[in-house]
């Protein structure tokens, strides 16, 4: 069955049934006997669909978790109240004092901050490897336990060779976890490409309506049990209302991604031709590093475009001059957005994007007209 069709059927019970699973709000699940509760508790140890207690999720979250697990092609899926909580959950499940974690260059900024500000204080060390590394051997230490990957990387949208990175990590017994918020269960499949774990901020495209926060971790093989244990130990869950909103949003994931991709690509190509623009980053543009790898490994792109304006043009004034791209954190909702990226150090100036746009579902002619007016205003 095609994925588009599956999106319309996830969570449906035997007929007659509501098309969308309802919101089941519950803490206690009542049992008729001591033996029945014992049986439930034994079953839930390796079956995440067992209804046992609200902290383990109710049928609403179970339906969502199973849908995301299926889209990503994993053996287990665990839900969190935000994407950041999901990433912190993975780091916590696989790292102990004395361990070392590898992060890909230009990883999502909060992942880096969490390692620098929290893990370091727990005696867990971290180092960053260049995004175009294909063999991690030189970066792996005896105490390296986990490599955190992301494709494409957060701000510069450069695509690493995920299969090669995972293969070299596995050769040294290092677990690989890939932030797949860009692909969001649709355009990119880290588990198929060799990653043990895929992490998604469902706040973005899965929910898709800028009104829900959630995170998901999908894993395969031995990693499932470790994640299950740590998720439940820390009491992490997604509330039923949020799970409902996310699954409802996912019904139109395929349609929305088509429009985000078309708009994002049209904007990237248009900006690339403008004399006011020094550089554009977008995985489908041949000039963006890792473009060939993206073409090999992914089935499409989304609405994100990063850019750098020519010297002398004020990036902040450009963002402020936009009307259809309000300024705001996050992306993946139905609406277009713009954000000024923090000035990054290290890389050469022409490697540093200044602005990130998110192309929403608006008509492309309106978006381009807005960009054109703003460029003319500031140039
Ligand atoms: C937004 C984002 C996150 C964090 O998600 P929240 O739901 O906002 O906590 C993680 N990774 C990437 C790549 C993101 O863009």
CSV table of C-alpha atoms and ligand atoms in Angstrom, one decimal:
chain,number,residue,atom,x,y,z
A,1,UNK,CA,0.0,0.0,0.0
A,2,UNK,CA,1.3,3.5,-0.8
A,3,UNK,CA,2.2,5.8,2.1
A,4,UNK,CA,-0.4,8.3,1.0
A,5,UNK,CA,-3.1,5.7,1.4
A,6,UNK,CA,-1.7,4.6,4.8
A,7,UNK,CA,-1.9,8.1,6.1
A,8,UNK,CA,-5.7,8.0,5.7
A,9,UNK,CA,-6.0,4.7,7.6
A,10,UNK,CA,-3.6,4.9,10.6
A,11,UNK,CA,-5.4,4.3,13.9
A,12,UNK,CA,-8.7,3.0,12.4
A,13,UNK,CA,-10.3,0.3,14.4
A,14,UNK,CA,-12.5,-2.5,13.0
A,15,UNK,CA,-15.6,-1.1,11.3
A,16,UNK,CA,-17.9,0.5,12.3
A,17,UNK,CA,-15.4,2.9,13.6
A,18,UNK,CA,-14.7,6.7,13.7
A,19,UNK,CA,-12.3,7.6,10.9
A,20,UNK,CA,-10.0,9.3,13.4
A,21,UNK,CA,-9.2,7.7,16.8
A,22,UNK,CA,-10.8,9.7,19.6
A,23,UNK,CA,-9.1,11.5,22.5
A,24,UNK,CA,-8.9,9.1,25.5
A,25,UNK,CA,-8.0,11.1,28.6
A,26,UNK,CA,-7.1,8.8,31.4
A,27,UNK,CA,-4.7,8.3,34.3
A,28,UNK,CA,-5.9,5.2,36.0
A,29,UNK,CA,-7.0,2.2,33.9
A,30,UNK,CA,-9.3,0.2,36.1
A,31,UNK,CA,-8.8,-3.6,36.4
A,32,UNK,CA,-11.2,-6.1,37.8
A,33,UNK,CA,-8.6,-8.1,39.8
A,34,UNK,CA,-5.1,-8.1,41.1
A,35,UNK,CA,-4.2,-10.8,38.6
A,36,UNK,CA,-5.6,-8.8,35.6
A,37,UNK,CA,-3.4,-5.7,36.5
A,38,UNK,CA,-0.4,-8.1,36.9
A,39,UNK,CA,-1.1,-9.5,33.5
A,40,UNK,CA,-1.3,-6.0,31.9
A,41,UNK,CA,2.0,-5.0,33.5
A,42,UNK,CA,3.7,-8.1,32.2
A,43,UNK,CA,2.4,-7.5,28.7
A,44,UNK,CA,3.4,-3.9,28.5
A,45,UNK,CA,7.1,-4.8,29.0
A,46,UNK,CA,7.5,-5.4,25.3
A,47,UNK,CA,4.2,-4.3,23.8
A,48,UNK,CA,3.8,-0.5,23.6
A,49,UNK,CA,0.1,-0.7,22.6
A,50,UNK,CA,-1.0,-2.1,26.0
A,51,UNK,CA,-3.3,0.3,27.9
A,52,UNK,CA,-2.0,0.2,31.5
A,53,UNK,CA,-1.7,3.7,33.0
A,54,UNK,CA,-1.9,7.3,31.6
A,55,UNK,CA,1.9,7.8,31.9
A,56,UNK,CA,2.4,5.0,29.4
A,57,UNK,CA,0.1,6.8,26.9
A,58,UNK,CA,-3.5,6.0,26.1
A,59,UNK,CA,-5.0,4.7,22.8
A,60,UNK,CA,-4.7,8.1,21.3
A,61,UNK,CA,-0.9,8.3,21.7
A,62,UNK,CA,-0.5,4.6,20.9
A,63,UNK,CA,-2.2,5.2,17.5
A,64,UNK,CA,0.1,8.1,16.7
A,65,UNK,CA,3.2,6.3,17.8
A,66,UNK,CA,2.3,3.3,15.6
A,67,UNK,CA,1.7,5.6,12.6
A,68,UNK,CA,5.1,7.3,13.0
A,69,UNK,CA,6.9,4.0,13.6
A,70,UNK,CA,5.4,2.7,10.4
A,71,UNK,CA,6.3,5.8,8.3
A,72,UNK,CA,9.9,5.6,9.5
A,73,UNK,CA,10.2,1.9,9.2
A,74,UNK,CA,11.2,1.1,12.8
A,75,UNK,CA,10.5,-1.5,15.4
A,76,UNK,CA,9.4,0.9,18.2
A,77,UNK,CA,8.3,4.5,18.6
A,78,UNK,CA,8.3,6.7,21.8
A,79,UNK,CA,6.6,10.1,22.1
A,80,UNK,CA,7.7,13.2,24.0
A,81,UNK,CA,6.2,16.6,24.7
A,82,UNK,CA,8.7,18.4,22.3
A,83,UNK,CA,11.4,17.6,19.8
A,84,UNK,CA,14.0,18.8,22.3
A,85,UNK,CA,12.7,16.4,24.9
A,86,UNK,CA,12.9,13.6,22.4
A,87,UNK,CA,16.6,14.4,21.6
A,88,UNK,CA,17.4,14.7,25.4
A,89,UNK,CA,15.6,11.3,25.8
A,90,UNK,CA,18.0,9.6,23.3
A,91,UNK,CA,21.1,11.3,24.8
A,92,UNK,CA,20.0,10.2,28.3
A,93,UNK,CA,19.2,6.6,27.2
A,94,UNK,CA,22.7,5.9,25.7
A,95,UNK,CA,25.2,8.1,27.7
A,96,UNK,CA,26.6,7.6,31.1
A,97,UNK,CA,29.3,9.6,33.0
A,98,UNK,CA,32.7,9.0,31.4
A,99,UNK,CA,31.2,8.5,27.9
A,100,UNK,CA,31.8,10.6,24.8
A,101,UNK,CA,29.3,11.7,22.2
A,102,UNK,CA,30.0,12.8,18.6
A,103,UNK,CA,27.9,15.6,17.0
A,104,UNK,CA,27.8,16.5,13.3
A,105,UNK,CA,28.8,20.0,12.4
A,106,UNK,CA,25.8,22.4,12.1
A,107,UNK,CA,23.6,20.1,14.2
A,108,UNK,CA,20.3,21.6,15.6
A,109,UNK,CA,21.5,24.3,18.0
A,110,UNK,CA,19.6,23.1,21.0
A,111,UNK,CA,21.2,19.6,20.7
A,112,UNK,CA,24.7,21.3,20.9
A,113,UNK,CA,23.6,23.5,23.8
A,114,UNK,CA,22.2,20.5,25.7
A,115,UNK,CA,25.5,18.7,25.4
A,116,UNK,CA,27.6,21.7,26.3
A,117,UNK,CA,25.5,22.9,29.2
A,118,UNK,CA,24.0,19.7,30.7
A,119,UNK,CA,26.0,16.6,29.6
A,120,UNK,CA,29.3,18.2,30.3
A,121,UNK,CA,28.3,18.8,33.9
A,122,UNK,CA,27.5,15.1,34.1
A,123,UNK,CA,31.0,14.1,33.0
A,124,UNK,CA,30.0,13.3,29.4
A,125,UNK,CA,32.3,14.8,26.8
A,126,UNK,CA,31.4,15.8,23.3
A,127,UNK,CA,33.1,16.6,20.1
A,128,UNK,CA,32.0,17.9,16.6
A,129,UNK,CA,33.1,16.3,13.3
A,130,UNK,CA,32.9,18.0,9.9
A,131,UNK,CA,29.6,17.5,8.0
A,132,UNK,CA,31.3,15.9,5.0
A,133,UNK,CA,33.1,13.2,7.0
A,134,UNK,CA,32.5,9.7,5.5
A,135,UNK,CA,34.5,7.7,8.0
A,136,UNK,CA,34.1,8.4,11.8
A,137,UNK,CA,37.0,6.2,12.8
A,138,UNK,CA,39.4,9.1,13.4
A,139,UNK,CA,36.9,10.8,15.7
A,140,UNK,CA,35.9,7.7,17.7
A,141,UNK,CA,37.5,7.1,21.2
A,142,UNK,CA,37.3,4.0,23.3
A,143,UNK,CA,34.5,5.8,25.4
A,144,UNK,CA,32.5,7.0,22.4
A,145,UNK,CA,29.0,5.6,22.7
A,146,UNK,CA,26.7,7.7,20.4
A,147,UNK,CA,26.9,9.7,17.2
A,148,UNK,CA,24.2,12.3,16.7
A,149,UNK,CA,23.7,13.0,13.0
A,150,UNK,CA,21.3,15.2,11.0
A,151,UNK,CA,20.5,15.3,7.3
A,152,UNK,CA,20.5,17.8,5.9
A,153,UNK,CA,22.2,19.9,8.7
A,154,UNK,CA,20.2,22.6,10.4
A,155,UNK,CA,21.1,26.0,8.9
A,156,UNK,CA,23.3,25.2,5.9
A,157,UNK,CA,21.2,22.3,4.7
A,158,UNK,CA,24.2,20.3,3.6
A,159,UNK,CA,23.6,16.6,3.3
A,160,UNK,CA,26.1,14.2,4.8
A,161,UNK,CA,26.7,10.6,3.6
A,162,UNK,CA,24.5,8.9,6.2
A,163,UNK,CA,25.1,5.3,5.1
A,164,UNK,CA,28.9,5.7,5.3
A,165,UNK,CA,28.8,7.5,8.6
A,166,UNK,CA,26.6,4.8,10.1
A,167,UNK,CA,28.7,2.0,8.8
A,168,UNK,CA,31.9,3.4,10.3
A,169,UNK,CA,30.2,4.1,13.6
A,170,UNK,CA,28.8,0.6,13.8
A,171,UNK,CA,32.2,-0.9,13.0
A,172,UNK,CA,33.3,0.6,16.4
A,173,UNK,CA,30.1,-0.3,18.3
A,174,UNK,CA,28.8,3.3,18.3
A,175,UNK,CA,25.0,3.8,18.2
A,176,UNK,CA,23.8,6.3,15.6
A,177,UNK,CA,20.8,8.7,16.1
A,178,UNK,CA,19.7,10.9,13.3
A,179,UNK,CA,17.6,14.1,13.6
A,180,UNK,CA,15.0,13.6,10.9
A,181,UNK,CA,12.9,16.7,11.5
A,182,UNK,CA,13.7,17.9,7.9
A,183,UNK,CA,12.4,14.6,6.4
A,184,UNK,CA,9.7,14.1,9.0
A,185,UNK,CA,8.8,10.6,8.1
A,186,UNK,CA,8.3,11.5,4.5
A,187,UNK,CA,11.2,12.6,2.3
A,188,UNK,CA,14.1,10.9,4.2
A,189,UNK,CA,14.4,7.5,5.9
A,190,UNK,CA,17.4,7.4,8.3
A,191,UNK,CA,16.6,3.9,9.6
A,192,UNK,CA,16.7,2.5,6.0
A,193,UNK,CA,20.0,4.3,5.4
A,194,UNK,CA,21.6,2.6,8.4
A,195,UNK,CA,20.8,4.8,11.4
A,196,UNK,CA,19.7,2.9,14.6
A,197,UNK,CA,17.5,5.8,15.7
A,198,UNK,CA,15.5,8.5,14.0
A,199,UNK,CA,14.4,11.6,16.0
A,200,UNK,CA,11.6,13.9,14.8
A,201,UNK,CA,10.2,17.2,16.1
A,202,UNK,CA,6.6,16.6,15.2
A,203,UNK,CA,6.0,20.2,16.2
A,204,UNK,CA,7.0,20.8,12.5
A,205,UNK,CA,5.6,19.0,9.5
A,206,UNK,CA,3.9,16.0,11.3
A,207,UNK,CA,1.5,18.2,13.2
A,208,UNK,CA,1.8,20.8,10.4
A,209,UNK,CA,-0.5,23.5,11.8
A,210,UNK,CA,1.8,25.5,14.2
A,211,UNK,CA,-0.4,24.7,17.2
A,212,UNK,CA,1.1,21.5,18.6
A,213,UNK,CA,4.4,20.6,20.3
A,214,UNK,CA,5.6,17.0,20.2
A,215,UNK,CA,8.6,14.8,19.6
A,216,UNK,CA,9.1,11.2,18.5
A,217,UNK,CA,11.9,8.7,18.6
A,218,UNK,CA,11.8,5.7,16.3
A,219,UNK,CA,14.3,2.9,16.7
A,220,UNK,CA,15.1,-0.5,15.4
A,221,UNK,CA,16.6,-3.6,17.0
A,222,UNK,CA,18.3,-3.6,20.4
A,223,UNK,CA,17.9,0.2,20.8
A,224,UNK,CA,14.1,-0.2,21.2
A,225,UNK,CA,14.4,-1.8,24.7
A,226,UNK,CA,16.9,0.8,25.9
A,227,UNK,CA,14.7,3.7,24.8
A,228,UNK,CA,11.5,2.1,26.2
A,229,UNK,CA,13.2,1.7,29.6
A,230,UNK,CA,14.6,5.2,29.7
A,231,UNK,CA,11.4,6.9,28.4
A,232,UNK,CA,9.3,5.3,31.0
A,233,UNK,CA,11.9,5.7,33.8
A,234,UNK,CA,11.8,9.5,33.2
A,235,UNK,CA,8.0,9.6,32.9
A,236,UNK,CA,8.0,11.0,29.4
A,237,UNK,CA,4.7,11.0,27.4
A,238,UNK,CA,2.6,12.9,25.0
A,239,UNK,CA,-0.7,14.1,26.3
A,240,UNK,CA,-3.8,12.7,24.5
A,241,UNK,CA,-5.0,16.1,23.1
A,242,UNK,CA,-1.6,16.7,21.5
A,243,UNK,CA,-1.4,13.2,20.1
A,244,UNK,CA,-4.8,13.7,18.5
A,245,UNK,CA,-3.8,17.0,17.0
A,246,UNK,CA,-0.6,15.5,15.5
A,247,UNK,CA,-2.3,12.5,14.0
A,248,UNK,CA,-5.0,14.7,12.6
A,249,UNK,CA,-2.3,16.9,11.0
A,250,UNK,CA,-0.6,13.8,9.5
A,251,UNK,CA,-3.7,12.9,7.4
A,252,UNK,CA,-2.6,15.7,5.0
A,253,UNK,CA,1.2,15.2,5.3
A,254,UNK,CA,1.6,14.0,1.8
A,255,UNK,CA,-0.4,16.9,0.2
A,256,UNK,CA,1.2,19.5,2.4
A,257,UNK,CA,4.8,18.3,1.7
A,258,UNK,CA,4.1,18.5,-2.0
A,259,UNK,CA,3.2,22.2,-1.7
A,260,UNK,CA,6.0,23.1,0.7
A,261,UNK,CA,8.5,21.4,-1.6
A,262,UNK,CA,7.1,23.2,-4.7
A,263,UNK,CA,7.1,26.6,-3.0
A,264,UNK,CA,10.5,26.1,-1.3
A,265,UNK,CA,12.2,25.1,-4.5
A,266,UNK,CA,10.6,27.9,-6.5
A,267,UNK,CA,11.8,30.4,-3.9
A,268,UNK,CA,15.3,28.9,-3.8
A,269,UNK,CA,15.7,29.0,-7.6
A,270,UNK,CA,14.3,32.6,-7.8
A,271,UNK,CA,16.6,33.9,-5.0
A,272,UNK,CA,19.6,32.1,-6.7
A,273,UNK,CA,19.1,34.3,-9.8
A,274,UNK,CA,18.9,37.6,-7.9
A,275,UNK,CA,21.8,40.0,-7.9
A,276,UNK,CA,21.1,41.1,-4.3
A,277,UNK,CA,21.6,37.5,-3.1
A,278,UNK,CA,25.1,36.2,-2.6
A,279,UNK,CA,24.3,32.6,-1.9
A,280,UNK,CA,21.3,30.2,-1.4
A,281,UNK,CA,21.3,26.9,0.4
A,282,UNK,CA,18.8,24.3,-0.6
A,283,UNK,CA,19.4,20.5,-0.9
A,284,UNK,CA,17.9,20.5,-4.5
A,285,UNK,CA,20.3,23.2,-5.8
A,286,UNK,CA,23.4,21.7,-7.4
A,287,UNK,CA,25.5,24.5,-5.7
A,288,UNK,CA,24.6,23.3,-2.2
A,289,UNK,CA,27.2,20.9,-0.7
A,290,UNK,CA,25.9,17.4,-0.4
A,291,UNK,CA,23.3,17.9,-3.2
A,292,UNK,CA,24.4,14.7,-4.9
A,293,UNK,CA,24.0,12.7,-1.7
A,294,UNK,CA,20.6,14.2,-1.1
A,295,UNK,CA,19.5,13.2,-4.6
A,296,UNK,CA,20.8,9.7,-4.0
A,297,UNK,CA,19.2,9.3,-0.5
A,298,UNK,CA,16.0,11.4,-0.3
A,299,UNK,CA,12.8,11.5,-2.2
A,300,UNK,CA,12.2,15.3,-2.0
A,301,UNK,CA,12.7,18.5,-0.1
A,302,UNK,CA,10.6,20.7,2.1
A,303,UNK,CA,9.9,24.5,2.5
A,304,UNK,CA,13.3,25.5,4.1
A,305,UNK,CA,15.6,27.9,2.2
A,306,UNK,CA,18.7,29.5,3.7
A,307,UNK,CA,20.4,32.5,2.2
A,308,UNK,CA,23.1,35.1,2.4
A,309,UNK,CA,22.7,38.6,1.0
A,310,UNK,CA,25.4,40.5,-0.8
A,311,UNK,CA,27.8,42.6,1.2
A,312,UNK,CA,26.2,46.0,2.2
A,313,UNK,CA,22.6,44.7,2.3
A,314,UNK,CA,21.2,44.6,5.8
A,315,UNK,CA,19.8,41.1,6.4
A,316,UNK,CA,17.7,42.2,9.4
A,317,UNK,CA,16.1,45.1,7.3
A,318,UNK,CA,15.3,42.5,4.6
A,319,UNK,CA,13.5,40.2,7.1
A,320,UNK,CA,11.6,43.2,8.6
A,321,UNK,CA,10.6,44.3,5.1
A,322,UNK,CA,8.8,41.0,4.4
A,323,UNK,CA,5.1,40.9,4.9
A,324,UNK,CA,4.1,37.3,4.1
A,325,UNK,CA,7.0,35.9,6.1
A,326,UNK,CA,6.5,37.0,9.8
A,327,UNK,CA,9.5,36.4,12.1
A,328,UNK,CA,9.2,33.4,14.4
A,329,UNK,CA,10.9,30.3,15.8
A,330,UNK,CA,10.1,26.9,14.4
A,331,UNK,CA,8.8,25.9,10.9
A,332,UNK,CA,6.7,23.2,9.3
A,333,UNK,CA,3.3,24.8,9.9
A,334,UNK,CA,1.1,25.9,7.0
A,335,UNK,CA,2.4,29.5,7.1
A,336,UNK,CA,5.6,31.1,5.7
A,337,UNK,CA,8.2,32.4,8.2
A,338,UNK,CA,11.5,34.1,8.2
A,339,UNK,CA,14.2,34.2,10.8
A,340,UNK,CA,17.6,35.9,11.2
A,341,UNK,CA,20.2,33.2,11.9
A,342,UNK,CA,22.7,33.8,14.7
A,343,UNK,CA,26.2,34.7,13.3
A,344,UNK,CA,28.1,31.5,13.4
A,345,UNK,CA,31.9,31.5,13.9
A,346,UNK,CA,34.4,29.1,12.5
A,347,UNK,CA,33.4,28.8,8.8
A,348,UNK,CA,34.3,31.4,6.2
A,349,UNK,CA,31.8,34.2,5.8
A,350,UNK,CA,30.4,32.9,2.5
A,351,UNK,CA,29.6,29.6,4.3
A,352,UNK,CA,27.4,31.4,6.8
A,353,UNK,CA,23.7,31.9,5.9
A,354,UNK,CA,22.1,34.9,7.5
A,355,UNK,CA,18.4,34.3,6.9
A,356,UNK,CA,16.3,31.2,6.9
A,357,UNK,CA,12.9,31.2,5.1
A,358,UNK,CA,10.2,28.6,5.5
A,359,UNK,CA,7.9,28.4,2.5
A,360,UNK,CA,4.3,27.8,3.7
A,361,UNK,CA,1.2,26.8,1.7
A,362,UNK,CA,0.5,30.3,0.3
A,363,UNK,CA,0.3,30.9,-3.5
A,364,UNK,CA,3.8,31.1,-4.9
A,365,UNK,CA,3.1,34.3,-6.8
A,366,UNK,CA,2.3,36.1,-3.6
A,367,UNK,CA,5.4,34.8,-1.9
A,368,UNK,CA,7.7,35.8,-4.7
A,369,UNK,CA,6.1,39.2,-5.0
A,370,UNK,CA,6.7,39.8,-1.3
A,371,UNK,CA,10.4,38.7,-1.5
A,372,UNK,CA,10.9,41.0,-4.6
A,373,UNK,CA,9.4,44.0,-2.9
A,374,UNK,CA,11.5,43.4,0.2
A,375,UNK,CA,14.8,43.0,-1.8
A,376,UNK,CA,14.0,46.2,-3.7
A,377,UNK,CA,13.4,48.1,-0.5
A,378,UNK,CA,16.7,47.2,1.1
A,379,UNK,CA,19.1,47.0,-1.9
B,1,LIG,C1,12.6,22.4,15.8
B,1,LIG,C2,13.7,21.3,15.8
B,1,LIG,C3,13.9,20.5,16.9
B,1,LIG,C4,13.2,20.7,18.2
B,1,LIG,O1,11.8,20.6,18.2
B,1,LIG,P1,10.8,21.3,19.3
B,1,LIG,O2,9.6,20.5,19.0
B,1,LIG,O3,10.7,22.7,18.9
B,1,LIG,O4,11.4,21.0,20.6
B,1,LIG,C5,14.8,19.5,16.8
B,1,LIG,N1,15.5,19.3,15.7
B,1,LIG,C6,15.4,20.1,14.6
B,1,LIG,C7,16.2,19.8,13.4
B,1,LIG,C8,14.4,21.1,14.6
B,1,LIG,O5,14.3,21.9,13.6
